mmCIF file of C-alpha atoms in Angstrom:
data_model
loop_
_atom_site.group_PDB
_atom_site.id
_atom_site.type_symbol
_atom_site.label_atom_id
_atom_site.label_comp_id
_atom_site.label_asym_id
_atom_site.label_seq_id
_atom_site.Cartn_x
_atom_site.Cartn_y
_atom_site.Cartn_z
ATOM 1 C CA UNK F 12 10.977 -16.156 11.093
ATOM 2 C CA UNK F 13 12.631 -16.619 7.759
ATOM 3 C CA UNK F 14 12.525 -13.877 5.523
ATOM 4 C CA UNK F 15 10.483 -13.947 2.280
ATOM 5 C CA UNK F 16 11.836 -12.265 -1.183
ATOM 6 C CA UNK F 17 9.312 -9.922 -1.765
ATOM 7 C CA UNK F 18 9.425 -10.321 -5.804
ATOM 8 C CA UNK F 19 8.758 -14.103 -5.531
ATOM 9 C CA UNK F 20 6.272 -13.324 -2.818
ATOM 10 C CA UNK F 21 4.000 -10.759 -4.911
ATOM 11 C CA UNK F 22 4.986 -13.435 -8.112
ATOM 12 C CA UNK F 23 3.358 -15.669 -6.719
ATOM 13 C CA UNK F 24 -0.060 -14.580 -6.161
ATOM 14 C CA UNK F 25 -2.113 -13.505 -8.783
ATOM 15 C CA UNK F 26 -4.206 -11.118 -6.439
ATOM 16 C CA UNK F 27 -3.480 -9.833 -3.429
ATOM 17 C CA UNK F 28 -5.219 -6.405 -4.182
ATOM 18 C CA UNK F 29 -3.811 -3.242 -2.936
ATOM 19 C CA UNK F 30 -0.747 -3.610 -0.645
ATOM 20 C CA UNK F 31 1.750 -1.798 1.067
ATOM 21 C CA UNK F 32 5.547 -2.752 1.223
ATOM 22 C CA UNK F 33 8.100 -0.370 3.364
ATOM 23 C CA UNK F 34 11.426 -1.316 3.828
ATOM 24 C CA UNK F 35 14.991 0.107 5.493
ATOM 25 C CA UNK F 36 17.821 -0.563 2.672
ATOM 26 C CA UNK F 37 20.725 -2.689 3.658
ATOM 27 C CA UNK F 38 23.437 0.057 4.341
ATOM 28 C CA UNK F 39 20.224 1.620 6.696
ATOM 29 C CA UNK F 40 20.777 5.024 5.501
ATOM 30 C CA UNK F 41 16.786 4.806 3.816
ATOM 31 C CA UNK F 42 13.707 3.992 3.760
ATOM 32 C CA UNK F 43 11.589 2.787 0.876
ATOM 33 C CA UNK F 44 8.130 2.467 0.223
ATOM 34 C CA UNK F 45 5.680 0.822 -2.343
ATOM 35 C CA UNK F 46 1.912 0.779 -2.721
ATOM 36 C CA UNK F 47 0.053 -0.984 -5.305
ATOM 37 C CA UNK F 48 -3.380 -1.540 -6.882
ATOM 38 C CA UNK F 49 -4.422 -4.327 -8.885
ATOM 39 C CA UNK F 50 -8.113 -4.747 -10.688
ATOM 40 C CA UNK F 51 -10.160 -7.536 -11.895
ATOM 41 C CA UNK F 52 -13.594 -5.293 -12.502
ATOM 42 C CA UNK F 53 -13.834 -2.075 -15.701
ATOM 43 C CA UNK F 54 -14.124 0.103 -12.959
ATOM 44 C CA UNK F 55 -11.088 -0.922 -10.799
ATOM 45 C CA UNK F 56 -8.559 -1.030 -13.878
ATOM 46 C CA UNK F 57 -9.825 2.497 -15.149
ATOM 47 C CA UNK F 58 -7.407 4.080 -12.971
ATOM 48 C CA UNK F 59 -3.986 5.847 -12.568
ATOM 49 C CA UNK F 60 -1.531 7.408 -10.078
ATOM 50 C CA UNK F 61 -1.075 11.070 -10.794
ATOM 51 C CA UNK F 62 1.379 13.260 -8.191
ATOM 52 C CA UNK F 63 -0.697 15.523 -5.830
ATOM 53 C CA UNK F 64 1.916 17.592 -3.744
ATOM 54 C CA UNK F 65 4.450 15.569 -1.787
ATOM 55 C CA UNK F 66 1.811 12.906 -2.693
ATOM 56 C CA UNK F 67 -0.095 11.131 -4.989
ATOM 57 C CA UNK F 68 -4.098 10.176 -5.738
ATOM 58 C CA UNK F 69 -6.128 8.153 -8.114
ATOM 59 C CA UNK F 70 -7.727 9.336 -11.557
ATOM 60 C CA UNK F 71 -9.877 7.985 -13.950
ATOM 61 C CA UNK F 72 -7.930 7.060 -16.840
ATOM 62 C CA UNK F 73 -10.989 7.377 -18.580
ATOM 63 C CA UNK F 74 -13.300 9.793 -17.196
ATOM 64 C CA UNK F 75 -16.437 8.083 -19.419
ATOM 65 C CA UNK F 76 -15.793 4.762 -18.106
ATOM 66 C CA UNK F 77 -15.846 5.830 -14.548
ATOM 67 C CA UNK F 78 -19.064 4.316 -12.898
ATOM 68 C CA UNK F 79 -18.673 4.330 -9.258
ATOM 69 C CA UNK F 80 -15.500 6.551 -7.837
ATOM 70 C CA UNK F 81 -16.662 5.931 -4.256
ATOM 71 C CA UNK F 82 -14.130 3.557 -3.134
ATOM 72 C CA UNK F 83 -11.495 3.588 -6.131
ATOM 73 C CA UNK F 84 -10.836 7.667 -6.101
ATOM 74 C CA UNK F 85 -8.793 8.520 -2.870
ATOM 75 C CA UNK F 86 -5.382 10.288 -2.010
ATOM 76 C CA UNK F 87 -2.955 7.003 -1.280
ATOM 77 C CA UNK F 88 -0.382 8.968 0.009
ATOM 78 C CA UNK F 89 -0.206 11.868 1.761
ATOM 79 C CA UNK F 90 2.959 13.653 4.032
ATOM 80 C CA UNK F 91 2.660 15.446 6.843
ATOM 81 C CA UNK F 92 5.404 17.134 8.223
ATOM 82 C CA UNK F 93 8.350 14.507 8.627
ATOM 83 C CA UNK F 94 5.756 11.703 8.341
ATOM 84 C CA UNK F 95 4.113 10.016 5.277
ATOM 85 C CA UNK F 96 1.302 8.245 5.532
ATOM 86 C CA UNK F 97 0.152 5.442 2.698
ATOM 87 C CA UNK F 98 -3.249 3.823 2.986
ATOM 88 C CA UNK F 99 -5.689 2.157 0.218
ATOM 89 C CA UNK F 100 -8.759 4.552 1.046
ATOM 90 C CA UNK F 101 -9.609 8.246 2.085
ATOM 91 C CA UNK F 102 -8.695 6.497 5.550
ATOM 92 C CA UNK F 103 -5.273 8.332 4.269
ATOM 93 C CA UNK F 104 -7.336 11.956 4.834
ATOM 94 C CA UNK F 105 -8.511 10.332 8.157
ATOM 95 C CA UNK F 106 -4.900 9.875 9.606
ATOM 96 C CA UNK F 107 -4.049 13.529 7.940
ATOM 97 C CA UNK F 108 -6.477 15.295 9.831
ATOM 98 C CA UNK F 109 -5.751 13.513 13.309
ATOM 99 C CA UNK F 110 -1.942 14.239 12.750
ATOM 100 C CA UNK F 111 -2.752 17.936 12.693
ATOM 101 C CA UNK F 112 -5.091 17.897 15.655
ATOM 102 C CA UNK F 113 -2.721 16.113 17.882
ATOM 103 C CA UNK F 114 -3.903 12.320 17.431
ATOM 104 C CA UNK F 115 -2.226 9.888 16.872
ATOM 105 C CA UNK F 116 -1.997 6.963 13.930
ATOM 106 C CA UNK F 117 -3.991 4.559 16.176
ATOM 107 C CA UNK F 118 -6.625 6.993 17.256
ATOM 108 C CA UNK F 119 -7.559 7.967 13.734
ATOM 109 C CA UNK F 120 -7.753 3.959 12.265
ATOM 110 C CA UNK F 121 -10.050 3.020 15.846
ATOM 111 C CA UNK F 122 -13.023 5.521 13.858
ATOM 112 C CA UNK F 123 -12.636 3.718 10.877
ATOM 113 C CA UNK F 124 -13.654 0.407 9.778
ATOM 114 C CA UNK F 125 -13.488 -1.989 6.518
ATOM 115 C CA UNK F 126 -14.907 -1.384 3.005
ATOM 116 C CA UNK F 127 -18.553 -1.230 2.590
ATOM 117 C CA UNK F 128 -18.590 -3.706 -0.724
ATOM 118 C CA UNK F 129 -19.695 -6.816 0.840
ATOM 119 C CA UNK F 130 -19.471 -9.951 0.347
ATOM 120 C CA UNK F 131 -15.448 -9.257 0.273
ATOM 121 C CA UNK F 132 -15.460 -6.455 2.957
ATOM 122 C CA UNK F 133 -12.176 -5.137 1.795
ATOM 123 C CA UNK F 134 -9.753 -4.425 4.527
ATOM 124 C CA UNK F 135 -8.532 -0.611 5.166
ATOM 125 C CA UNK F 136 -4.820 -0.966 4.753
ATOM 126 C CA UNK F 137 -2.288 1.718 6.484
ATOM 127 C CA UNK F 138 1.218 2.911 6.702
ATOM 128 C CA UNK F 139 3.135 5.443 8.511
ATOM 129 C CA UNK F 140 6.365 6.576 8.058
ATOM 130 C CA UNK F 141 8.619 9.041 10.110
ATOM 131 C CA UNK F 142 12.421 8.552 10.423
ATOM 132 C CA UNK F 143 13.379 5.182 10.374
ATOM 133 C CA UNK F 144 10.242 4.195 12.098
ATOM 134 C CA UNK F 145 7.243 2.773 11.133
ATOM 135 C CA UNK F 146 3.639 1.599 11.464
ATOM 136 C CA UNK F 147 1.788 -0.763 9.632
ATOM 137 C CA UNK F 148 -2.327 -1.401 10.496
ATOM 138 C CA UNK F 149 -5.186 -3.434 8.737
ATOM 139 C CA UNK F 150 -9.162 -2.926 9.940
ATOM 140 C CA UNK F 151 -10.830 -6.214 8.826
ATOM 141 C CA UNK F 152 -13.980 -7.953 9.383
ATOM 142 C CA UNK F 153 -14.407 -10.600 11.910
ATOM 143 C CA UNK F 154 -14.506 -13.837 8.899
ATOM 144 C CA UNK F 155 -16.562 -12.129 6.600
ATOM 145 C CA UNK F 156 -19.652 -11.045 9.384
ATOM 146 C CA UNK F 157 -19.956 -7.140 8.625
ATOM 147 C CA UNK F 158 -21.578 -6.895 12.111
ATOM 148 C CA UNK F 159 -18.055 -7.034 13.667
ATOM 149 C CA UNK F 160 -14.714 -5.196 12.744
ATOM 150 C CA UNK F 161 -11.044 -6.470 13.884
ATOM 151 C CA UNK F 162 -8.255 -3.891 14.283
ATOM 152 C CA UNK F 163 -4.682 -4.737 14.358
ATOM 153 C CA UNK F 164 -1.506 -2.490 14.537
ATOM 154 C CA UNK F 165 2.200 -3.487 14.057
ATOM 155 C CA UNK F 166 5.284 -0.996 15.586
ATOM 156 C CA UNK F 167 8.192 -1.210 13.585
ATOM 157 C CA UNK F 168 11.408 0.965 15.158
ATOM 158 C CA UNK F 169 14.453 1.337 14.069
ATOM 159 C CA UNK F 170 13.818 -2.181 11.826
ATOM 160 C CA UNK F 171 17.394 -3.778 10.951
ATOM 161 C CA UNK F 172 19.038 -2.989 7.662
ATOM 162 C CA UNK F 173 18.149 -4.528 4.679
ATOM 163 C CA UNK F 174 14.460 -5.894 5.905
ATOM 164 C CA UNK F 175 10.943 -4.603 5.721
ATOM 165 C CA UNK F 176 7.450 -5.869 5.702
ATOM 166 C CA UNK F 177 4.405 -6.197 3.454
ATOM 167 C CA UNK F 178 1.041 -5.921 3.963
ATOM 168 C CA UNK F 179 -1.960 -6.255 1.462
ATOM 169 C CA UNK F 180 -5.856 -6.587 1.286
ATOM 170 C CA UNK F 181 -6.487 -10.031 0.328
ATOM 171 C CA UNK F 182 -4.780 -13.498 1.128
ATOM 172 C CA UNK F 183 -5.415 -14.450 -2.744
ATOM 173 C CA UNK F 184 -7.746 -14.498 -5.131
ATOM 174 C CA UNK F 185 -11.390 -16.008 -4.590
ATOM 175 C CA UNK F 186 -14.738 -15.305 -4.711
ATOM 176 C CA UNK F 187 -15.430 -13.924 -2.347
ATOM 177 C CA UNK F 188 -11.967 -12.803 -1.504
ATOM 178 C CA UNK F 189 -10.213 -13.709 1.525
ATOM 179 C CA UNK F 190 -8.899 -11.039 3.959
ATOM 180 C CA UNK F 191 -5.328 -11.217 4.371
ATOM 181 C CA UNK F 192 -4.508 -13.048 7.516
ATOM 182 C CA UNK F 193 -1.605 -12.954 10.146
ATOM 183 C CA UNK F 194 1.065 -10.275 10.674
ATOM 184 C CA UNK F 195 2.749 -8.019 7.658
ATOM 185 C CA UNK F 196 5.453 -10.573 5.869
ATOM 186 C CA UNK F 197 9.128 -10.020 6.455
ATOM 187 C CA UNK F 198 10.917 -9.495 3.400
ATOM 188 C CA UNK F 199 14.285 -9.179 2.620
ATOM 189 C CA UNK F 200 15.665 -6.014 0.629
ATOM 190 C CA UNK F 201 18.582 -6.843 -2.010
ATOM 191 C CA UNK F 202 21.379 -4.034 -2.497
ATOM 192 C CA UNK F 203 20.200 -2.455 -5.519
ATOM 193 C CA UNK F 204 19.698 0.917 -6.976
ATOM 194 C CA UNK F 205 16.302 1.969 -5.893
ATOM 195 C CA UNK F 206 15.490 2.458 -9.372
ATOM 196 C CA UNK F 207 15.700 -1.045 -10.229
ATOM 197 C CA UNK F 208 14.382 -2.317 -6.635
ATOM 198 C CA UNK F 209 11.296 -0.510 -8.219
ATOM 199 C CA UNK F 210 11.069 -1.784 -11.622
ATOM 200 C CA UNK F 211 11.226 -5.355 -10.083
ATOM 201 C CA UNK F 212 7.990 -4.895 -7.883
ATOM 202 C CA UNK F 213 5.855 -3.504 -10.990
ATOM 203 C CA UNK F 214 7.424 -6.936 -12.924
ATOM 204 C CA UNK F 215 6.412 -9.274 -10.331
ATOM 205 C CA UNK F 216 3.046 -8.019 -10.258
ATOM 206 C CA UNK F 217 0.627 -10.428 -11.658
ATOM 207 C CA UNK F 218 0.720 -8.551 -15.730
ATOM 208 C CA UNK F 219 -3.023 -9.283 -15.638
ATOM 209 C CA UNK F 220 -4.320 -7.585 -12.641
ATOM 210 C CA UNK F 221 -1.740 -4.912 -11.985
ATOM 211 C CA UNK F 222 -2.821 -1.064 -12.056
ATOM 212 C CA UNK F 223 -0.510 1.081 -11.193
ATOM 213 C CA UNK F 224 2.039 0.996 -8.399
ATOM 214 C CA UNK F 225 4.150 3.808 -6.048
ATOM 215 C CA UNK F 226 7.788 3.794 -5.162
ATOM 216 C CA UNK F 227 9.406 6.317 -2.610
ATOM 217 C CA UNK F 228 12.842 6.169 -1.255
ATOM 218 C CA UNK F 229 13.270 8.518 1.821
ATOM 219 C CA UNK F 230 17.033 9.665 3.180
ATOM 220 C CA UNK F 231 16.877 8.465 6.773
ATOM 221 C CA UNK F 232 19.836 11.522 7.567
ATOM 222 C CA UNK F 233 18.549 14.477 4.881
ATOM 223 C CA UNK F 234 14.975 13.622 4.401
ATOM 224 C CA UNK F 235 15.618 14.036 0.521
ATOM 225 C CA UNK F 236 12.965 11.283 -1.421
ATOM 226 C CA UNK F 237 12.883 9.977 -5.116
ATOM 227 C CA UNK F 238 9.638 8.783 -6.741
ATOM 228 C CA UNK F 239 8.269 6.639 -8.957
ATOM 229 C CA UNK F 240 4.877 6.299 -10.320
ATOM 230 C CA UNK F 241 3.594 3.196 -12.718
ATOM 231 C CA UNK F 242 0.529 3.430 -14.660
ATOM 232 C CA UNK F 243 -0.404 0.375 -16.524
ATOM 233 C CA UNK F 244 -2.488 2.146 -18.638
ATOM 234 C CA UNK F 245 -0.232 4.823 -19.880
ATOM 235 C CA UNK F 246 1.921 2.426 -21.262
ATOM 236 C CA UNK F 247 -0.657 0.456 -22.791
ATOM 237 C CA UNK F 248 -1.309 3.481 -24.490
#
């Protein structure tokens, strides 16, 4: 499979929704993560990613404008231990808890299901992280019936320098909006300063939809991590 350049492949598509991108650098010595939210309704653009710990959750930008914080107010990322886990739900708290009890990243996502907002039936994105290994899942409805939920994981060890994959909610835009089908996308990971690597996935998000995005760039050897956080409204404002 050839490899896709992530910046063209998030360019071109004006919605994929929330998605997850993790990646091993092309020297192999990290790791980096991104995880984005785009918003077409009031309610999903009032938002912003504010550090919580070694992680990071969703506010209201605008507390008066908030109308429905069920599925829009979660923790996206959350570490535990050696392992970080990135999801676009409280599915991340789901994952938490079975870490501590024993479980495993599998066993947590088999209790969970999709999104309740029907007609879309927004899939329950997930990432784990620990060492230069990683996991990658999506819970989706069978096309569109509620009545019947698809689960699919992806194992990623040891993944060869300078490649990753992506993963996000919807195929494209629509109405209603198409799951996103197949496995994560390969991508290919430039040698640049993560820094820059970041400021080039909040630039090829579509400037209309885009919320706010994560960047994280783990130390394979020293677990040391940088972070950046975007907020489309804060500099709007």
């Amino acid at each position: 499979m050839k490899a896709a350049d992530l910046f063209e492949t998030l360019k071109q598509n004006s919605y994929p929704g929330r998605g997850i991108a993790v990646g091993k650098t092309p020297c192999g010595k990290k790791l980096r993560i991104a995880y984005f939210i785009m918003g077409r309704s009031e309610n999903s653009r009032n938002r912003i990613f504010v550090e919580d710990g070694e992680g990071i959750r969703t506010q209201a930008f605008d507390a008066s404008k908030m109308k429905d914080p069920s599925l829009i107010i979660y923790a996206p990322v959350r570490v535990y231990g050696d392992t970080t886990i990135v999801t676009n739900g409280d599915q991340t708290d789901t994952i938490y808890e079975a870490l501590e009890a024993g479980k495993t990243f599998e066993d947590a996502l088999r209790t969970r299901t999709f999104e309740p907002d029907g007609p879309n039936y927004t899939p329950r994105i997930s990432a784990v992280v620990k060492g230069d290994y990683y996991a990658m899942s999506i819970l989706k409805s069978a096309e569109g019936n509620p009545d019947t939920a698809r689960r699919y994981f992806f194992d990623y060890p040891n993944e060869i320098p300078g490649y990753g994959h992506l993963i996000h909610t919807y195929e494209s835009d629509g109405d209603p909006l198409p799951s996103f089908e197949g496995e994560p996308t390969l991508w290919e990971m430039a040698k640049e300063p993560f820094e820059d690597w970041s400021d080039h996935v909040w630039e090829a998000l579509n400037p209309d939809n885009k919320v706010s995005l994560f960047t994280r760039s783990i130390d394979l050897e020293t677990g040391e991590t940088a972070t950046r956080i975007y907020n489309r409204n804060k500099e709007e404002n």
